[in-house]
Tab-separated table of C-alpha atoms and ligand atoms in Angstrom:
chain	number	residue	atom	x	y	z
U	272	MET	CA	101.601	97.220	169.152
U	273	LYS	CA	100.667	94.063	171.076
U	274	ILE	CA	101.933	90.532	169.825
U	275	LEU	CA	101.064	87.372	171.125
U	276	ILE	CA	103.700	84.499	170.910
U	277	SER	CA	101.702	81.528	171.454
U	278	ASP	CA	104.456	78.659	170.603
U	279	ARG	CA	108.161	78.744	171.718
U	280	ILE	CA	110.385	80.618	169.444
U	281	ASP	CA	114.062	81.287	169.956
U	282	ASP	CA	115.266	84.303	172.306
U	283	GLU	CA	116.907	86.219	169.581
U	284	GLY	CA	113.430	86.590	167.922
U	285	VAL	CA	111.682	87.349	171.198
U	286	GLU	CA	114.269	90.136	171.675
U	287	VAL	CA	113.840	91.749	168.305
U	288	LEU	CA	109.948	91.929	169.194
U	289	ARG	CA	110.584	93.184	172.770
U	290	GLU	CA	112.508	95.953	171.520
U	291	ASN	CA	110.008	97.152	169.204
U	292	ALA	CA	106.574	96.209	170.667
U	293	ASP	CA	104.394	94.938	173.682
U	294	ILE	CA	104.764	91.176	173.897
U	295	ASP	CA	103.079	88.486	175.477
U	296	ILE	CA	104.532	84.731	175.683
U	297	GLU	CA	101.506	82.190	176.278
U	298	THR	CA	102.545	78.770	174.867
U	299	SER	CA	100.204	76.470	176.536
U	300	LEU	CA	96.798	78.081	175.607
U	301	SER	CA	94.075	75.962	174.747
U	302	HIS	CA	92.083	76.835	171.449
U	303	GLU	CA	89.178	78.300	173.685
U	304	GLU	CA	91.653	80.227	175.559
U	305	LEU	CA	93.159	81.473	172.518
U	306	VAL	CA	89.868	82.528	171.283
U	307	GLU	CA	88.984	84.570	174.255
U	308	VAL	CA	92.460	86.522	174.235
U	309	ILE	CA	93.194	86.864	170.758
U	310	GLY	CA	91.078	90.254	170.552
U	311	ARG	CA	93.866	92.164	172.488
U	312	TYR	CA	96.485	91.647	170.146
U	313	ASP	CA	97.748	93.237	166.794
U	314	GLY	CA	99.736	90.254	165.924
U	315	ILE	CA	100.157	86.455	166.963
U	316	ILE	CA	103.312	84.579	166.193
U	317	VAL	CA	102.823	80.587	166.021
U	318	ARG	CA	104.871	77.488	164.902
U	319	SER	CA	103.025	74.301	164.012
U	320	GLY	CA	101.361	73.801	167.502
U	321	THR	CA	98.838	76.540	167.368
U	322	THR	CA	95.896	76.209	165.080
U	323	VAL	CA	94.941	79.653	163.636
U	324	ASP	CA	91.470	78.801	162.274
U	325	GLU	CA	88.424	80.821	161.273
U	326	GLU	CA	87.268	80.866	164.957
U	327	VAL	CA	90.499	82.661	166.318
U	328	LEU	CA	90.622	84.887	163.154
U	329	MET	CA	86.965	86.134	163.580
U	330	ALA	CA	87.750	86.815	167.440
U	331	GLY	CA	90.864	88.662	166.408
U	332	ASP	CA	89.159	92.102	166.294
U	333	ARG	CA	92.348	93.972	165.911
U	334	LEU	CA	94.321	91.383	164.426
U	335	LYS	CA	96.554	92.419	161.571
U	336	VAL	CA	99.181	89.715	161.312
U	337	VAL	CA	99.661	86.136	161.748
U	338	GLY	CA	103.433	85.110	161.436
U	339	ARG	CA	104.305	81.540	161.188
U	340	ALA	CA	107.745	80.726	162.633
U	341	GLY	CA	108.477	78.309	159.861
U	342	VAL	CA	107.566	77.037	156.462
U	343	GLY	CA	104.157	75.260	156.301
U	344	VAL	CA	101.154	77.336	156.984
U	345	ASP	CA	98.627	74.277	156.930
U	346	ASN	CA	97.617	75.170	160.428
U	347	ILE	CA	96.564	78.459	159.456
U	348	ASP	CA	93.128	79.461	157.552
U	349	VAL	CA	95.101	81.457	154.957
U	350	GLU	CA	91.874	81.969	152.845
U	351	LYS	CA	89.764	83.129	155.931
U	352	ALA	CA	92.596	85.411	157.085
U	353	THR	CA	92.918	87.007	153.433
U	354	GLU	CA	89.111	87.601	153.320
U	355	LEU	CA	89.571	89.466	156.595
U	356	GLY	CA	92.151	91.515	155.441
U	357	ILE	CA	94.888	89.870	157.983
U	358	ILE	CA	98.297	89.205	156.471
U	359	VAL	CA	99.818	85.672	156.847
U	360	ILE	CA	103.643	85.601	156.702
U	361	ASN	CA	105.829	82.590	157.297
U	362	ALA	CA	109.748	82.348	157.343
U	363	PRO	CA	110.240	79.913	154.358
U	364	GLU	CA	114.074	80.334	154.036
U	365	ALA	CA	115.221	80.074	157.458
U	366	SER	CA	115.281	76.231	157.495
U	367	THR	CA	115.853	74.923	154.604
U	368	ILE	CA	119.409	73.842	154.779
U	369	SER	CA	118.622	72.042	158.483
U	370	VAL	CA	115.835	70.225	156.548
U	371	SER	CA	117.718	69.391	153.776
U	372	GLU	CA	120.559	68.111	156.082
U	373	HIS	CA	117.937	66.105	158.001
U	374	THR	CA	116.788	64.393	154.714
U	375	MET	CA	120.112	63.436	153.809
U	376	GLY	CA	120.578	61.759	157.619
U	377	LEU	CA	117.520	59.614	157.198
U	378	LEU	CA	118.523	58.608	153.629
U	379	LEU	CA	121.634	57.409	154.840
U	380	SER	CA	120.493	55.919	158.148
U	381	ALA	CA	117.962	54.136	155.948
U	382	ALA	CA	120.481	52.789	153.446
U	383	ARG	CA	122.886	51.649	156.095
U	384	ASN	CA	120.251	50.716	158.812
U	385	ILE	CA	122.153	53.021	161.303
U	386	PRO	CA	119.121	53.590	163.649
U	387	GLN	CA	118.502	49.684	164.096
U	388	ALA	CA	122.271	48.930	164.554
U	389	ASN	CA	122.253	51.520	167.256
U	390	MET	CA	119.407	50.134	169.163
U	391	SER	CA	120.784	46.649	168.616
U	392	MET	CA	124.382	47.506	170.139
U	393	LYS	CA	122.954	49.114	173.114
U	394	ASP	CA	120.689	46.093	173.549
U	395	GLY	CA	124.453	44.356	174.069
U	396	LYS	CA	124.317	42.688	170.675
U	397	TRP	CA	126.974	42.686	167.864
U	398	GLU	CA	124.829	41.547	164.665
U	399	LYS	CA	127.449	42.571	162.039
U	400	SER	CA	125.544	40.193	159.382
U	401	ARG	CA	122.044	41.436	160.095
U	402	PHE	CA	122.519	45.054	159.084
U	403	LEU	CA	123.715	44.531	155.415
U	404	GLY	CA	123.140	48.032	153.959
U	405	GLU	CA	123.211	49.291	150.264
U	406	GLU	CA	125.198	52.039	148.603
U	407	VAL	CA	123.478	55.255	147.685
U	408	TYR	CA	126.149	55.865	144.983
U	409	GLY	CA	124.575	55.427	141.607
U	410	LYS	CA	121.315	55.105	142.751
U	411	THR	CA	118.256	57.313	141.591
U	412	LEU	CA	116.488	59.747	144.191
U	413	GLY	CA	113.185	60.777	142.969
U	414	THR	CA	112.003	63.951	144.972
U	415	PHE	CA	108.444	65.210	144.773
U	416	GLY	CA	109.027	69.051	145.008
U	417	LEU	CA	112.146	70.666	143.568
U	418	GLY	CA	111.677	74.167	145.622
U	419	ARG	CA	113.672	75.230	148.261
U	420	ILE	CA	114.750	72.177	150.022
U	421	GLY	CA	114.264	69.751	147.160
U	422	ALA	CA	116.754	71.820	145.518
U	423	GLU	CA	119.155	71.514	148.513
U	424	VAL	CA	118.564	67.704	148.957
U	425	ALA	CA	119.267	67.383	145.170
U	426	LYS	CA	122.557	69.100	145.403
U	427	ARG	CA	123.463	67.172	148.437
U	428	ALA	CA	122.240	63.578	146.831
U	429	GLN	CA	124.426	64.694	143.699
U	430	ALA	CA	127.526	65.286	145.883
U	431	PHE	CA	127.030	61.394	147.063
U	432	GLY	CA	126.985	60.345	143.226
U	433	MET	CA	123.037	59.900	142.957
U	434	ASN	CA	121.121	60.395	140.068
U	435	VAL	CA	118.207	63.034	140.759
U	436	ILE	CA	115.032	62.984	139.013
U	437	ALA	CA	111.875	65.167	140.145
U	438	PHE	CA	108.209	65.607	139.864
U	439	ASP	CA	107.170	69.176	140.236
U	440	PRO	CA	104.658	70.552	137.755
U	441	TYR	CA	105.248	74.066	138.981
U	442	ILE	CA	108.792	74.565	138.172
U	443	SER	CA	110.605	75.555	135.051
U	444	GLN	CA	112.780	73.157	132.837
U	445	GLU	CA	115.285	75.692	133.038
U	446	LYS	CA	115.627	75.635	136.922
U	447	ALA	CA	115.798	71.827	136.773
U	448	GLY	CA	118.304	71.845	134.167
U	449	GLU	CA	120.503	74.379	136.279
U	450	LEU	CA	120.352	71.542	139.071
U	451	GLY	CA	121.191	68.698	136.753
U	452	VAL	CA	117.924	67.314	137.688
U	453	GLU	CA	115.555	65.500	135.246
U	454	ILE	CA	111.781	66.446	135.371
U	455	THR	CA	109.453	63.502	134.984
U	456	ASP	CA	105.992	62.655	135.599
U	457	LYS	CA	104.684	61.050	138.868
U	458	ASN	CA	104.601	57.383	137.676
U	459	ASN	CA	107.871	57.473	135.902
U	460	LEU	CA	109.544	58.579	139.119
U	461	LEU	CA	107.918	55.990	141.040
U	462	GLU	CA	108.917	53.349	138.391
U	463	ARG	CA	112.474	54.417	138.628
U	464	ALA	CA	113.607	55.938	142.022
U	465	ASP	CA	115.449	53.759	144.677
U	466	PHE	CA	114.718	56.458	147.290
U	467	VAL	CA	111.474	58.562	146.985
U	468	THR	CA	111.620	61.747	149.021
U	469	PHE	CA	108.914	64.598	149.487
U	470	HIS	CA	109.471	68.343	149.670
U	471	VAL	CA	106.122	69.473	148.916
U	472	PRO	CA	103.702	71.541	150.845
U	473	LEU	CA	100.751	69.660	152.244
U	474	THR	CA	97.653	70.838	150.218
U	475	ASP	CA	94.363	69.224	148.736
U	476	GLU	CA	96.478	68.284	146.087
U	477	THR	CA	99.208	66.673	147.931
U	478	HIS	CA	97.216	65.020	150.417
U	479	HIS	CA	97.588	61.243	150.259
U	480	MET	CA	99.339	61.683	146.918
U	481	ILE	CA	101.130	58.458	147.645
U	482	SER	CA	98.544	55.642	148.302
U	483	THR	CA	97.966	51.947	147.718
U	484	GLU	CA	98.410	52.494	143.574
U	485	GLU	CA	101.436	54.121	144.041
U	486	PHE	CA	103.088	51.786	146.343
U	487	GLU	CA	102.420	49.291	143.764
U	488	THR	CA	104.215	51.397	141.039
U	489	MET	CA	107.401	51.368	143.425
U	490	LYS	CA	110.221	49.364	143.155
U	491	PRO	CA	110.378	46.547	145.745
U	492	ASN	CA	113.542	47.448	147.246
U	493	SER	CA	112.864	51.194	147.428
U	494	ILE	CA	112.661	53.521	150.151
U	495	ILE	CA	110.324	56.398	151.044
U	496	LEU	CA	111.390	59.312	152.987
U	497	ASN	CA	109.061	62.101	154.385
U	498	VAL	CA	110.360	65.258	156.052
U	499	ALA	CA	107.776	67.379	154.332
U	500	ARG	CA	104.048	66.955	156.121
U	501	GLY	CA	102.238	64.135	157.452
U	502	GLY	CA	99.205	63.486	155.395
U	503	ILE	CA	101.058	63.584	152.352
U	504	ILE	CA	101.592	59.968	152.308
U	505	ASP	CA	99.002	57.687	153.268
U	506	GLU	CA	100.172	55.996	156.516
U	507	LYS	CA	97.621	52.997	156.480
U	508	ALA	CA	98.739	52.065	152.945
U	509	LEU	CA	102.341	52.645	153.782
U	510	GLU	CA	102.179	50.039	156.678
U	511	LYS	CA	100.583	47.571	154.345
U	512	ALA	CA	102.744	48.364	151.630
U	513	ILE	CA	105.832	47.506	153.722
U	514	LYS	CA	103.978	44.456	155.527
U	515	ASN	CA	103.390	43.055	151.790
U	516	ASN	CA	107.024	44.030	150.204
U	517	LYS	CA	105.801	46.371	147.879
U	518	ILE	CA	108.603	48.789	149.241
U	519	ARG	CA	111.424	47.872	151.460
U	520	GLY	CA	110.970	50.734	154.168
U	521	ALA	CA	110.640	54.215	155.043
U	522	ALA	CA	112.235	57.040	156.929
U	523	LEU	CA	109.836	59.440	158.576
U	524	ASP	CA	110.213	62.778	160.331
U	525	VAL	CA	106.324	63.742	160.038
U	526	PHE	CA	103.265	62.015	160.858
U	527	GLU	CA	99.435	62.358	159.835
U	528	ALA	CA	98.973	62.629	163.549
U	529	GLU	CA	101.612	64.145	165.855
U	530	PRO	CA	102.817	63.313	168.309
U	531	ALA	CA	102.677	59.908	166.897
U	532	THR	CA	103.668	57.815	169.572
U	533	LYS	CA	100.835	55.433	168.900
U	534	SER	CA	101.541	55.053	165.154
U	535	PRO	CA	101.436	51.372	164.183
U	536	LEU	CA	104.580	52.207	161.769
U	537	LEU	CA	106.680	52.429	165.069
U	538	LYS	CA	106.478	48.800	165.388
U	539	LEU	CA	108.063	47.909	161.982
U	540	ASP	CA	111.703	47.198	161.904
U	541	SER	CA	112.151	48.822	158.470
U	542	VAL	CA	110.583	52.172	159.327
U	543	ILE	CA	113.000	54.732	160.995
U	544	THR	CA	111.664	57.773	162.514
U	545	THR	CA	112.433	61.240	164.073
U	546	PRO	CA	109.896	63.306	165.914
U	547	HIS	CA	109.480	66.231	163.458
U	548	LEU	CA	113.130	67.268	163.777
U	549	GLY	CA	113.756	68.566	160.421
U	550	ALA	CA	114.040	72.484	161.497
U	551	SER	CA	115.252	71.691	164.765
U	552	THR	CA	118.759	72.909	164.771
U	553	GLU	CA	119.984	75.872	166.732
U	554	GLU	CA	120.765	77.767	163.431
U	555	ALA	CA	117.382	77.171	161.936
U	556	GLN	CA	115.504	78.074	165.081
U	557	GLU	CA	117.557	81.573	165.432
U	558	ASN	CA	117.063	82.123	161.636
U	559	VAL	CA	113.384	81.293	162.012
U	560	ALA	CA	112.604	83.630	164.961
U	561	ILE	CA	114.744	86.345	163.715
U	562	SER	CA	113.036	86.509	160.352
U	563	ILE	CA	109.398	86.190	161.505
U	564	ALA	CA	109.916	88.970	164.382
U	565	SER	CA	111.236	91.207	161.671
U	566	HIS	CA	108.551	90.556	159.298
U	567	VAL	CA	105.824	90.818	161.597
U	568	LEU	CA	107.045	94.055	162.854
U	569	GLU	CA	107.485	95.317	159.263
U	570	ALA	CA	103.942	94.560	158.435
U	571	LEU	CA	102.403	96.053	161.636
U	572	GLU	CA	104.452	99.115	161.084
U	573	GLY	CA	102.930	99.087	157.490
H	108	LIG	P1	108.990	75.370	148.453
H	108	LIG	O1	107.533	76.006	148.475
H	108	LIG	O2	110.351	76.203	148.100
H	108	LIG	O3	108.906	74.011	147.413
H	108	LIG	C1	107.768	73.186	147.236
H	108	LIG	C2	107.911	72.586	145.970
H	108	LIG	O4	106.657	71.889	145.778
H	108	LIG	C3	107.610	73.738	145.002
H	108	LIG	O5	108.516	73.813	143.961
H	108	LIG	C4	106.258	73.637	144.339
H	108	LIG	O6	106.280	73.512	142.953
H	108	LIG	C5	105.970	71.859	144.560
H	108	LIG	N1	104.835	71.460	144.325
H	108	LIG	C6	103.574	72.084	144.758
H	108	LIG	N2	102.658	71.044	144.620
H	108	LIG	C7	103.163	70.077	144.311
H	108	LIG	C8	102.679	68.987	143.613
H	108	LIG	N3	101.350	68.698	143.667
H	108	LIG	N4	103.295	67.918	143.069
H	108	LIG	C9	104.586	68.092	143.125
H	108	LIG	N5	105.340	69.232	143.530
H	108	LIG	C10	104.412	70.180	144.053
H	108	LIG	O7	108.947	74.888	150.011
H	108	LIG	P2	110.109	74.163	150.728
H	108	LIG	O8	110.631	75.356	151.537
H	108	LIG	O9	111.003	73.394	149.685
H	108	LIG	O10	109.537	73.254	151.850
H	108	LIG	C11	108.716	72.237	151.358
H	108	LIG	C12	107.907	71.692	152.498
H	108	LIG	O11	108.820	71.004	153.619
H	108	LIG	C13	107.091	72.603	153.070
H	108	LIG	O12	105.887	72.728	152.698
H	108	LIG	C14	106.819	72.110	154.743
H	108	LIG	O13	105.656	71.464	154.675
H	108	LIG	C15	108.135	71.073	154.770
H	108	LIG	N6	109.022	71.572	155.786
H	108	LIG	C16	109.203	70.535	156.875
H	108	LIG	C17	110.159	70.654	157.951
H	108	LIG	C18	110.159	69.934	158.938
H	108	LIG	O14	110.583	70.126	160.227
H	108	LIG	N7	110.124	68.402	158.606
H	108	LIG	C19	110.621	72.170	158.189
H	108	LIG	C20	110.405	72.915	156.760
H	108	LIG	C21	109.445	72.550	156.075
């Protein structure tokens, strides 16, 4: 069995693969180079850096499995893969805790202006009155998506005394009830939430699900968080909404175009950002790598 690892994964996962298969690690292939070499492999393991589109899949003459070391499979043409009989596997549970902890980190950072205060102190200033924050206790968190991550975020927010409401048309009232979360519709969530967070996949349905009209509905003092995928929030509309005081600010881990070093949102004081760090913990990376390695091997061994 020959497996190509085209984005960096944790050594623990590489070891699992090495013990059972012939592996190549090529993490800087261009799309053209990938198309050229993919025909030699039975399996490929990617993170979010490699795009496995129709061209790659069609060139993969002996390709049986695409493993995504992570959750979102939006960089893989799953429909084409299915049509060609190629299995697409991800490691959905491995980073749930890390992403939900990162969401809480951003939530508290936004509420208390921690990143801005840190930058100001490092600039030699002591601006105590500039960074008046707000408590999250007693506030309403609205989550779009109450799946794995949404549910863990809900539990953590409740531990901080927040009231959690959710919009998720695909989960049962029973599950929401067990979590103590009220299910509501999109508009009602936007009208009521002090903090709005996204834990949905990027799909045609969720692309730009928050744009100008939705920002008009939100509370002027509200903060929006995205630790799911860039493209769910319309960034141009977000920039305008913040500049026009339709909402107070945003905490973003993901962007429509990454790396987002030139995003105009970075110029806004009330936007705090991290460079797609949701799953970047030692634990998540190890879990993801081991999980995807074992699942890809299982699939190849039939
Ligand atoms: P999940 O599948 O367990 O949960 C997603 C939830 O979204 C489901 O309950 C689903 O019913 C709901 N949903 C789908 N479409 C919806 C819609 N149109 N409106 C409202 N709800 C909708 O997935 P998860 O493990 O919780 O992960 C959520 C997302 O987090 C992933 O898709 C991924 O994009 C993102 N993620 C980001 C990072 C990061 O590094 N920032 C890491 C891991 C995952």
